[in-house]
XYZ file of C-alpha atoms in Angstrom:
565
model
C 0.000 0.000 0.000
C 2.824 2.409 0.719
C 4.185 1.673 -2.578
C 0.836 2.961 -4.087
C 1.022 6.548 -2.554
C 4.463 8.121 -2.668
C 5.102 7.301 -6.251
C 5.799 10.760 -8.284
C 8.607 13.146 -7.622
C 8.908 17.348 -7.757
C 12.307 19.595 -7.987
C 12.203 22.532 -5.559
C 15.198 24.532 -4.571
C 17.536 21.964 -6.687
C 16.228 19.125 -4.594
C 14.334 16.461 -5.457
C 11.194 15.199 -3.443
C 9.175 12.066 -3.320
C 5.783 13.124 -2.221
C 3.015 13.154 -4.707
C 0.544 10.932 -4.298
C -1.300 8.337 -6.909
C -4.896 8.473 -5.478
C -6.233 4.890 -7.049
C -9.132 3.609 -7.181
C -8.426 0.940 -4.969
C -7.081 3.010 -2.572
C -9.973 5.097 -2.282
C -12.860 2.670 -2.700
C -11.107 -0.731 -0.796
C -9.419 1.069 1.803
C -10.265 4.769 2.498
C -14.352 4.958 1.871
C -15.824 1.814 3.730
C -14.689 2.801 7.360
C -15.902 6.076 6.866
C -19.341 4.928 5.725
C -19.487 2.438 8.120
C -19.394 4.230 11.417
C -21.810 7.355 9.465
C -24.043 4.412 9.298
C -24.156 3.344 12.757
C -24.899 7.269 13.625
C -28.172 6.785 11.432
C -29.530 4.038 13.855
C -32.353 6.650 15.186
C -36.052 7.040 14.927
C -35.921 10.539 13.800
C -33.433 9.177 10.975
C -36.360 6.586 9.744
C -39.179 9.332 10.858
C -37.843 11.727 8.731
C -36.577 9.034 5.396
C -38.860 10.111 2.695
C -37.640 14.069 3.209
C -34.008 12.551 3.825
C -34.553 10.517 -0.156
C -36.061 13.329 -2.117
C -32.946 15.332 -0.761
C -30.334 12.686 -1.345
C -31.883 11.536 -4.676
C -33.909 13.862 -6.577
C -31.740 17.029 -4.771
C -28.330 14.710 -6.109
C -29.667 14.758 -9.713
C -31.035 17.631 -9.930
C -27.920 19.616 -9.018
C -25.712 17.701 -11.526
C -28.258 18.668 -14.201
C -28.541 22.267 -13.591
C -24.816 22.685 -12.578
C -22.803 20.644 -15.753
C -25.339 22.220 -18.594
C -25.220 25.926 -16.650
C -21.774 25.696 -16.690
C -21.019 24.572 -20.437
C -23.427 27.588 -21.457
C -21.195 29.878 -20.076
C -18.337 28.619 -21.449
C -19.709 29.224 -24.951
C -21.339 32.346 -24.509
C -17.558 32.947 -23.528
C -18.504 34.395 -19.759
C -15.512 32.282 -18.444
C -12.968 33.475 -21.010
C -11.269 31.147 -23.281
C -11.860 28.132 -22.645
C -12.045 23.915 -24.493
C -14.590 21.712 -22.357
C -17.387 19.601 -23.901
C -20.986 18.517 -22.197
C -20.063 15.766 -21.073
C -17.261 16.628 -19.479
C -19.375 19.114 -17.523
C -21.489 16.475 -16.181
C -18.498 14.422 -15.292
C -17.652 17.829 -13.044
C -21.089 18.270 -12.154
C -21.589 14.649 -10.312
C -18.649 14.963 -8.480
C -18.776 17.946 -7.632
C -22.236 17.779 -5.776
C -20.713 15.447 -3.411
C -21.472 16.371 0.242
C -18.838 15.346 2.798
C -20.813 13.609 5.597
C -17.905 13.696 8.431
C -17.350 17.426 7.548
C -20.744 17.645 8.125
C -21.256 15.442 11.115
C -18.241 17.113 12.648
C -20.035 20.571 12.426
C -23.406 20.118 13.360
C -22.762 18.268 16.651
C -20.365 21.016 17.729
C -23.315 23.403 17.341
C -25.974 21.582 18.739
C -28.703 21.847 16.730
C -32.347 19.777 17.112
C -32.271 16.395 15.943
C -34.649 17.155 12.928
C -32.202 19.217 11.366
C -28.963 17.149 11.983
C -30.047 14.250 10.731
C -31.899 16.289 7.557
C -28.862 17.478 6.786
C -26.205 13.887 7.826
C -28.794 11.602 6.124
C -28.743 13.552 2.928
C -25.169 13.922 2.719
C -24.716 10.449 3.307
C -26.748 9.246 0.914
C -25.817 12.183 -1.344
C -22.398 10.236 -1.692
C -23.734 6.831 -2.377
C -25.968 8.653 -5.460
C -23.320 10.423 -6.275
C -20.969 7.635 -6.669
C -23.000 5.926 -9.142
C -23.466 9.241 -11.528
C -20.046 9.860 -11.381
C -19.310 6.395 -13.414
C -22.585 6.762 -15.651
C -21.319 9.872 -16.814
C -17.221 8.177 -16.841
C -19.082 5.875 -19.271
C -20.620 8.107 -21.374
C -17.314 10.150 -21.327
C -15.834 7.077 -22.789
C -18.051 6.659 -25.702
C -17.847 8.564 -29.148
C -21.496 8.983 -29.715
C -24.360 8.500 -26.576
C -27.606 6.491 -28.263
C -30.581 7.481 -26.530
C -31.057 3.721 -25.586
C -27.623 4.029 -23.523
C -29.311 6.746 -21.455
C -32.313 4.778 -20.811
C -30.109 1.750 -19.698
C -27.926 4.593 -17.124
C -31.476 5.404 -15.190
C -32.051 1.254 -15.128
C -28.657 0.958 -14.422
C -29.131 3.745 -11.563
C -31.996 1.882 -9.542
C -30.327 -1.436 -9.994
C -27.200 -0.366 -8.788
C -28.907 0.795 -5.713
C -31.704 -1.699 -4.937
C -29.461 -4.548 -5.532
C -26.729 -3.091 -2.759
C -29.175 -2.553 -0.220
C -30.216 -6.206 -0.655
C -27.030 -7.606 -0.270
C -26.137 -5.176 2.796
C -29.416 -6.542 4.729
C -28.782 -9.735 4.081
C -24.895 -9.716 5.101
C -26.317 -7.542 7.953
C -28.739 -10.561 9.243
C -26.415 -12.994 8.849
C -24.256 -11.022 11.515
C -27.148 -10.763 13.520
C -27.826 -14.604 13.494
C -23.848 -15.210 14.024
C -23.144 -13.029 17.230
C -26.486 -15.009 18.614
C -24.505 -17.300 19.245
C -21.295 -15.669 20.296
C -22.245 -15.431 24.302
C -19.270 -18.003 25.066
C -16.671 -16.384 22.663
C -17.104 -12.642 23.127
C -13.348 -11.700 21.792
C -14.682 -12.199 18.244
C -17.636 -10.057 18.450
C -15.980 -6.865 17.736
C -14.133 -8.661 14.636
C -17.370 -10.408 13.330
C -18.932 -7.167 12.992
C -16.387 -5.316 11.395
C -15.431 -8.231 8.975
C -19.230 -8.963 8.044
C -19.763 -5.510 7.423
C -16.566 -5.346 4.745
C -17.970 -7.856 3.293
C -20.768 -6.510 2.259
C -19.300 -4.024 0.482
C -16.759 -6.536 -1.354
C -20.068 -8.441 -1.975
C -21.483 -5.187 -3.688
C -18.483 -4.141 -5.220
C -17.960 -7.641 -6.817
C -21.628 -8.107 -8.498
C -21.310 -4.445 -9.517
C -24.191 -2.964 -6.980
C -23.181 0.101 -4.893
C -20.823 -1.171 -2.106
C -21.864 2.241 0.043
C -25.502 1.478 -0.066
C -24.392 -1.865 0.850
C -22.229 -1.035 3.825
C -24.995 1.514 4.858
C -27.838 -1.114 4.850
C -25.409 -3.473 7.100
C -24.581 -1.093 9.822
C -28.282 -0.362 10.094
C -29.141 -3.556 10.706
C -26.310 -4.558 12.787
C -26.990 -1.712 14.781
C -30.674 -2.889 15.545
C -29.936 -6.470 15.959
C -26.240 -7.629 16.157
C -25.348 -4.601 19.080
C -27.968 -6.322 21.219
C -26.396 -9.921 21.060
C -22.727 -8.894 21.744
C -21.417 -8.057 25.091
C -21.051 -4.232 26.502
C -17.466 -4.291 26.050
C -17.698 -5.803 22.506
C -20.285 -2.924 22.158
C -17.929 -0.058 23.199
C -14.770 -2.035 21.361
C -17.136 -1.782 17.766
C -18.199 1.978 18.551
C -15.038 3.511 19.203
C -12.787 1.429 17.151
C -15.034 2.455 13.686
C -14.727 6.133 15.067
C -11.257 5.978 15.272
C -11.059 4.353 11.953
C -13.645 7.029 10.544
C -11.486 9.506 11.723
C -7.828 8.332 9.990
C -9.463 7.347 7.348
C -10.795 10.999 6.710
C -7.700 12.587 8.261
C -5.572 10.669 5.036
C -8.207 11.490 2.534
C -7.545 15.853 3.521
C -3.835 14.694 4.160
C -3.470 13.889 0.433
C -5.733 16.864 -0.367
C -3.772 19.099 1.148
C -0.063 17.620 -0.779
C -1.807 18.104 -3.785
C -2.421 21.874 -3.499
C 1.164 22.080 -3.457
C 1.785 20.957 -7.758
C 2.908 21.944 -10.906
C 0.005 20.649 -12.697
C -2.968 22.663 -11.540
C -4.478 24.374 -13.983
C -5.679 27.893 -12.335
C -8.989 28.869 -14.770
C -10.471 32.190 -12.975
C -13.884 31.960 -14.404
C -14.386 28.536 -14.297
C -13.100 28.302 -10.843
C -15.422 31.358 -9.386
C -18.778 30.165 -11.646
C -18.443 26.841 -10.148
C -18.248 28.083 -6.545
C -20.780 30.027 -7.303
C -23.590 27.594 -8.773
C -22.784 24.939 -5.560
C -24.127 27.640 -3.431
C -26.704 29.483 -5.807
C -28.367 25.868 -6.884
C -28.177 24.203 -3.517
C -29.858 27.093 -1.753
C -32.828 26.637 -5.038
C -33.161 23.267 -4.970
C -33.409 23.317 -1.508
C -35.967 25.579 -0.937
C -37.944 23.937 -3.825
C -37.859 20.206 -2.388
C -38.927 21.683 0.947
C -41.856 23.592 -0.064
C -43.204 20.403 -1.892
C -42.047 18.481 1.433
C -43.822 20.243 3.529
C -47.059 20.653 1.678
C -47.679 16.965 1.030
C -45.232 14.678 3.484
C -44.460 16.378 6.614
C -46.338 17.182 9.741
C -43.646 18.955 11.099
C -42.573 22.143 8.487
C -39.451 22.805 7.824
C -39.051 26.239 8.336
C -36.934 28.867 6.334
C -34.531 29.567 8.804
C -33.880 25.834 8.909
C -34.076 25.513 4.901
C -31.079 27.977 5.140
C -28.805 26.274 7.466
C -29.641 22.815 5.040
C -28.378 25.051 2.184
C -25.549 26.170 3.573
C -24.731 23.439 5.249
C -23.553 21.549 1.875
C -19.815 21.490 2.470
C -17.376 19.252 0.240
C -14.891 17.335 0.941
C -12.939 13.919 0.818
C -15.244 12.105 -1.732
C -14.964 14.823 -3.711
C -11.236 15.222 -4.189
C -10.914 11.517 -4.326
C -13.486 11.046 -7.625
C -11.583 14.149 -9.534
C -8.266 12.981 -7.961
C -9.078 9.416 -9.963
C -9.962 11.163 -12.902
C -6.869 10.561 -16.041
C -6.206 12.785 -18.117
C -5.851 10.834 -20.854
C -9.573 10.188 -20.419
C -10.322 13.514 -20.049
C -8.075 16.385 -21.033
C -9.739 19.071 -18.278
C -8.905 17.039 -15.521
C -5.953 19.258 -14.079
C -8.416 22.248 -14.231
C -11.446 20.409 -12.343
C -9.111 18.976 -9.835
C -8.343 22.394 -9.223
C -11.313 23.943 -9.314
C -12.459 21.115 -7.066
C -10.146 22.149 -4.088
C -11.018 25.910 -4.134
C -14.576 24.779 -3.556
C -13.689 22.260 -0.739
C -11.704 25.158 0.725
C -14.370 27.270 0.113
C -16.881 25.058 1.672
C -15.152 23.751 4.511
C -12.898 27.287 5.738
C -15.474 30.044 4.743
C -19.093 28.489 5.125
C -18.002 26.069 8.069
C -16.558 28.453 10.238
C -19.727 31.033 9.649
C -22.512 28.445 10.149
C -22.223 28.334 13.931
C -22.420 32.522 14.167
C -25.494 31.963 11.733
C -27.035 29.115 13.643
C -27.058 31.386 16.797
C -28.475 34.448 14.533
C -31.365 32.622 12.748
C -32.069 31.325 16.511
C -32.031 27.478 15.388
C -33.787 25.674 17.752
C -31.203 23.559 19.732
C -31.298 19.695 20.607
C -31.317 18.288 23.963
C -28.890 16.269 25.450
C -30.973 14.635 27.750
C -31.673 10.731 27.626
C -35.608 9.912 26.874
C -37.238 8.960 29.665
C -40.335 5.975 29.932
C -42.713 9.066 30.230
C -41.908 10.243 27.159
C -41.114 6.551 25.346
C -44.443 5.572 26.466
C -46.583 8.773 25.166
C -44.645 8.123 21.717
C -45.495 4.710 21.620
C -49.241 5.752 22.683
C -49.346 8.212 20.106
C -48.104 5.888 17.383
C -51.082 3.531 18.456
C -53.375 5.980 18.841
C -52.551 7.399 15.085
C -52.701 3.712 13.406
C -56.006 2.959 14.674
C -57.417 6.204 13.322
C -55.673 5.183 10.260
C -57.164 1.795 10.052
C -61.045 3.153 11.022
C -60.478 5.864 8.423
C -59.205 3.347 5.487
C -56.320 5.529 4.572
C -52.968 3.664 5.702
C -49.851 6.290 6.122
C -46.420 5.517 7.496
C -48.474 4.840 11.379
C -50.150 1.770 9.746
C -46.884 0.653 8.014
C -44.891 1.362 11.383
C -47.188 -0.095 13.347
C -47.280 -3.333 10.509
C -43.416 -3.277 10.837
C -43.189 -3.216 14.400
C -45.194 -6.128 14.492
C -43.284 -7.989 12.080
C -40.171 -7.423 13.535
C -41.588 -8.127 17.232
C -43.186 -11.417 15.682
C -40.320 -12.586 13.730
C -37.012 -11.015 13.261
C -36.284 -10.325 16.517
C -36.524 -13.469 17.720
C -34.322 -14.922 14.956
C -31.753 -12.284 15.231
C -31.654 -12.006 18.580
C -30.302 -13.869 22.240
C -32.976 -12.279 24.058
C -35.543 -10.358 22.229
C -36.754 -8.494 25.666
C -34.593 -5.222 26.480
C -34.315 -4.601 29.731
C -36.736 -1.512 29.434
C -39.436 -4.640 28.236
C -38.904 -6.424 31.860
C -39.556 -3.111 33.608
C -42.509 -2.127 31.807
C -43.964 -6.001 31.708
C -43.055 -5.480 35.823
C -45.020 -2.308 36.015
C -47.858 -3.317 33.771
C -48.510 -6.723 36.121
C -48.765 -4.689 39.577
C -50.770 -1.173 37.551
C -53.281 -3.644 36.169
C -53.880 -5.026 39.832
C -53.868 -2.209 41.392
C -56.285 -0.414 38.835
C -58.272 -3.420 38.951
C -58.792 -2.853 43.188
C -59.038 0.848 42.665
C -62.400 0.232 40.361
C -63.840 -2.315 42.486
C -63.383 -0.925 45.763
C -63.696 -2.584 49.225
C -65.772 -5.352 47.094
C -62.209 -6.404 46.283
C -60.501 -6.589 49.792
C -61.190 -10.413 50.303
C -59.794 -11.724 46.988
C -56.902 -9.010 47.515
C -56.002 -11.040 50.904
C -54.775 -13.775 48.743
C -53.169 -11.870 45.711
C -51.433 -9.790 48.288
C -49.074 -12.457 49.461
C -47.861 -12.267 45.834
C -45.937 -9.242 46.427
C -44.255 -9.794 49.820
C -40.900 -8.512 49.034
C -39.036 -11.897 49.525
C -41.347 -13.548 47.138
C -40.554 -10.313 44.456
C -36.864 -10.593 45.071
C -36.729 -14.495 44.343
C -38.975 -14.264 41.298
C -35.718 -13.486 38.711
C -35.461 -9.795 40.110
C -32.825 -9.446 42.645
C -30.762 -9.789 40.193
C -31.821 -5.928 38.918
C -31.592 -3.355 41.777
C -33.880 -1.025 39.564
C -36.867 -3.642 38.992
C -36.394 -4.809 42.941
C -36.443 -0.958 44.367
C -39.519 -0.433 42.088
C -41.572 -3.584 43.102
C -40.718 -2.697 47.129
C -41.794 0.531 46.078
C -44.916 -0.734 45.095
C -45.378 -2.821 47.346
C -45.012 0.080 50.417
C -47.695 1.517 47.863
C -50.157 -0.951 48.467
C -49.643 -1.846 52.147
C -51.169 1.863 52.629
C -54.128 0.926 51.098
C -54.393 -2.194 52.506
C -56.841 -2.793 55.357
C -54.648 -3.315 57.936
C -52.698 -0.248 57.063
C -53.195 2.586 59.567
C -54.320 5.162 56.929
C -56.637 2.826 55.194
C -59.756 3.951 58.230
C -58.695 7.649 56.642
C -59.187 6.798 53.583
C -62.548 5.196 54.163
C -63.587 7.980 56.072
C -62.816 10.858 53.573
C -64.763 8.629 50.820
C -62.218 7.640 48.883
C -62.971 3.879 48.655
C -66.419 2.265 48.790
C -68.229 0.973 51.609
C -66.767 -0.318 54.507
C -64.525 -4.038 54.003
C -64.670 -7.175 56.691
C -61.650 -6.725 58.737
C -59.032 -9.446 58.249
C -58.506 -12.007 61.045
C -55.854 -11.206 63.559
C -53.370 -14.164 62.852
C -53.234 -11.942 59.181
C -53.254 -8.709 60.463
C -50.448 -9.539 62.937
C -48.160 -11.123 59.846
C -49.013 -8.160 57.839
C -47.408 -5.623 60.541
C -44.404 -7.524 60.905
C -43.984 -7.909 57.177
C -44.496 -4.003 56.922
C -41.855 -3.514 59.738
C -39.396 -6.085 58.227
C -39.403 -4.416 55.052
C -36.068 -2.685 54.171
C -36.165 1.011 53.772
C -34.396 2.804 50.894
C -32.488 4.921 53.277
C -31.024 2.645 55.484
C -30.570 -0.751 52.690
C -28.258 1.360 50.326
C -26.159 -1.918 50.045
C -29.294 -3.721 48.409
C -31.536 -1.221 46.769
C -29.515 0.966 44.645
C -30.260 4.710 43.123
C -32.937 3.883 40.831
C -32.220 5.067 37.279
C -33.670 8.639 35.800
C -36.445 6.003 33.734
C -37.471 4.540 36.687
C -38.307 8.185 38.451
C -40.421 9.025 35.770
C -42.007 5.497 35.765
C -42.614 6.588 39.482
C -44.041 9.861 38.197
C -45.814 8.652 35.771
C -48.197 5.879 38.056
């Protein structure tokens, strides 16, 4: 590999230095790209990623194409009107500029946004899109290498590009679920071997792109459909320390491979064979801004009139505009560009880098100054807690069933239909133990809040049948039944259970209760022999305060579990 990248040679000050670098293909696309994909991928694995998809495509996509075919035709009419000067470039050589150079850098990008902080909406608006934005633009750039290629482009050669477009994509995606799966289904059975977790993941997930790469699908759509679903199956079968091993291993990856990529970029500003053409150089700076800002605007108007409940408003359209910074996938497609291919390559590569410079120095050091004067609305650090989980998941409910009385189905019926399939079925193939821990709380809590709404509706009617349930939740009987093994489940059944032993009969508050009306008429007392076993289970009962060795801190979900009953 090291013999691939110092291979030319330059003559300054009489002496002669090895330093240029032959950006291949395979150095690029086998080495360089797939780490850096990889770990963008895992970053995707949120709800508001898949809430937000459809806005995230018609950005990627129809944003992707439509800025190569209003940059590359703008740009060879104004270099024969003659508004650039002199100058020898065909069409197609324009839209071999114009695919690249619509390439959004996604760690540039990712970089940026979280040091500003902005809501979730708008980060992942703005990482999906560029993220995808490279795997689209991947697959233009070699259409239009092909067409560059050919003497004369039959119309049925640009039918068989779009087929060729769709293929290319579909056909990656299937092979990155699938290799994705199989990981899943592998590190289920890992439990006794966790040291090759961390290396099953990151091998599987290579493959997939080989896999693409070899059939001729797009290895980045590949790698990106992988990572998702390792990241909702295979991180839930592999051990915490494999977990943090996979997370911070494919950021430090993410991060050399990127630092290499702008490494190389910045030894080739420093050549003999740029080719410095003014106009060319300032019109294309200036469509990347002028068309992105347009096309931005215009997806988002037609977004938010027939997709989205939440608008997109202008002040957020702008930061998405200007948030379009270029970077290492650009320079690396015009850095594999030969010139013997295409004679303008020396003045795209340059013009190339004065937009990434552009991009990156003058629009990503302003955006966080603009971000604060636009008054962006700012994301919260804070985890979720059940409160909050469980009005989502409510909602979601709530929102199918209207769908399904109605007879229009929207993304809550197919949510609500994919949920179910994946509760039903892929889950338990995929996965060790399909039940989070959050599932064994809540199944906890719904067992004793059922009960305990069941008493509160039928009143002192109840007391005699409670007699007998109540013996279920004596605190040794909760502890031995599988949760003494979680401090947070055991604190919130004792907590419960002090809950109920105040309503109970024998309870000293339980006559106030009766007598402010509360409950309904008055209950047969329980015999003594009871009553006297239910005081001394009530005083043997550990406190919180004084059993910090055995009930711990319960977590921030639990509180507002607590809150929420």
């Amino acid at each position: 590999m090291a013999s691939q990248c110092f291979t030319g040679h330059h003559s300054f000050t009489g002496i002669e230095h090895r330093y240029i670098v032959n950006f291949s293909t395979d150095l690029f696309f086998l080495y360089l790209l797939p780490p850096i994909i990889l770990e963008s991928a895992y970053s995707l694995h949120d709800r508001v990623f898949f809430d937000n998809l459809g806005t995230i495509l018609l950005y990627a996509v129809v944003g992707t194409v439509m800025n190569c075919f209003i940059i590359a035709p703008t740009l060879y009419g104004l270099a024969v009107c003659g508004a650039m000067g002199p100058i020898s470039v065909t069409l197609i050589q324009c839209f071999v500029f114009g695919a690249l150079i619509v390439a959004v850098d996604p760690v540039a990008v990712l970089a940026i946004f979280q040091e500003i902080g902005v809501n979730n909406v708008l980060y992942f608006l703005v990482f999906g899109e560029s993220l995808l934005n490279d795997a689209v633009t991947v697959v233009l750039y070699n259409t239009m290498k092909s067409f560059n290629q050919m003497e004369t482009i039959p119309v049925s050669q640009i039918f068989l590009g779009i087929g060729a477009f769709f293929t290319v994509s579909l056909g990656g995606l299937c092979i990155g679920i699938l290799t994705g799966g199989f990981c899943a289904f592998l590190t289920k059975y890992t439990s006794t071997v966790r040291v090759v977790e961390p290396l099953a993941v990151f091998s599987l997930a290579y493959a997939s792109y080989l896999l693409a790469e070899l059939f001729h699908f797009s290895g980045i759509i590949s790698i990106i459909g992988c990572g998702l679903v390792q990241a909702q199956y295979a991180f839930h079968n592999i051990s915490h320390k494999s977990h943090t091993t996979v997370v911070y291993f494919s950021k430090m990856l993410n991060t050399t491979c990127d630092s290499i990529i702008f490494m190389f970029l910045g030894l080739s500003l420093v050549s003999e064979k740029h080719v410095w053409h003014t106009g060319f150089v300032l019109w294309s700076i200036l469509l990347c801004l002028v068309v992105r800002f347009l096309i931005v605007y215009f997806l988002t108007f037609f977004a938010n009139k027939f997709e989205r409940l939440r608008r997109i408003d202008y002040e957020e359209q702008f930061i998405m505009a200007y948030g379009g910074l270029r970077g290492a996938v650009a320079f690396s497609l015009v850095a594999m560009l030969k010139e013997s291919d295409l004679p303008s390559q020396p003045m795209f590569e340059t013009a190339t880098l004065a937009v990434i410079i552009f991009t990156v120095f003058v629009q990503g050091i302003s955006i966080k100054p603009l971000v604060k004067c636009l008054r962006i609305t700012s994301g919260t650090k804070n985890p979720v807690s059940i409160y909050e989980e469980i009005n989502c998941h409510v909602t979601d409910h709530v929102l199918a069933g209207i769908e399904e009385i109605c007879g229009h189905y929207g993304h809550n019926r197919v949510r609500e239909m994919l949920d179910y399939f994946d509760n039903n079925h892929l889950r338990p193939l995929l996965m060790r133990d399909p039940n989070t821990k959050d599932d064994d709380i809540m199944e906890l809590y719904e067992k004793i809040a059922l009960q305990m709404h069941f008493e509160n509706i039928a009143g002192s009617s109840m007391w005699t049948e409670y007699t007998s349930d109540y013996e279920l939740y004596k605190p040794e009987l909760i502890l031995s039944d599988n949760v003494a093994n979680d401090p947070d489940k055991a604190y919130l059944a004792l907590d419960i259970h002090r809950r109920r032993s105040t309503l109970h009969p024998t309870s000293p508050l339980f006559g106030l209760r009766r007598s402010s009306g509360l409950s309904g008429p008055a209950s047969p007392r329980l015999p003594q022999q009871q009553q006297q076993q239910q005081q001394e289970q009530q005083q043997n009962t550990p406190d919180r305060e004084t059993s910090d060795d055995v009930f711990f801190k319960p977590s921030d979900k639990l509180i507002n579990l607590y809150i929420f009953m």
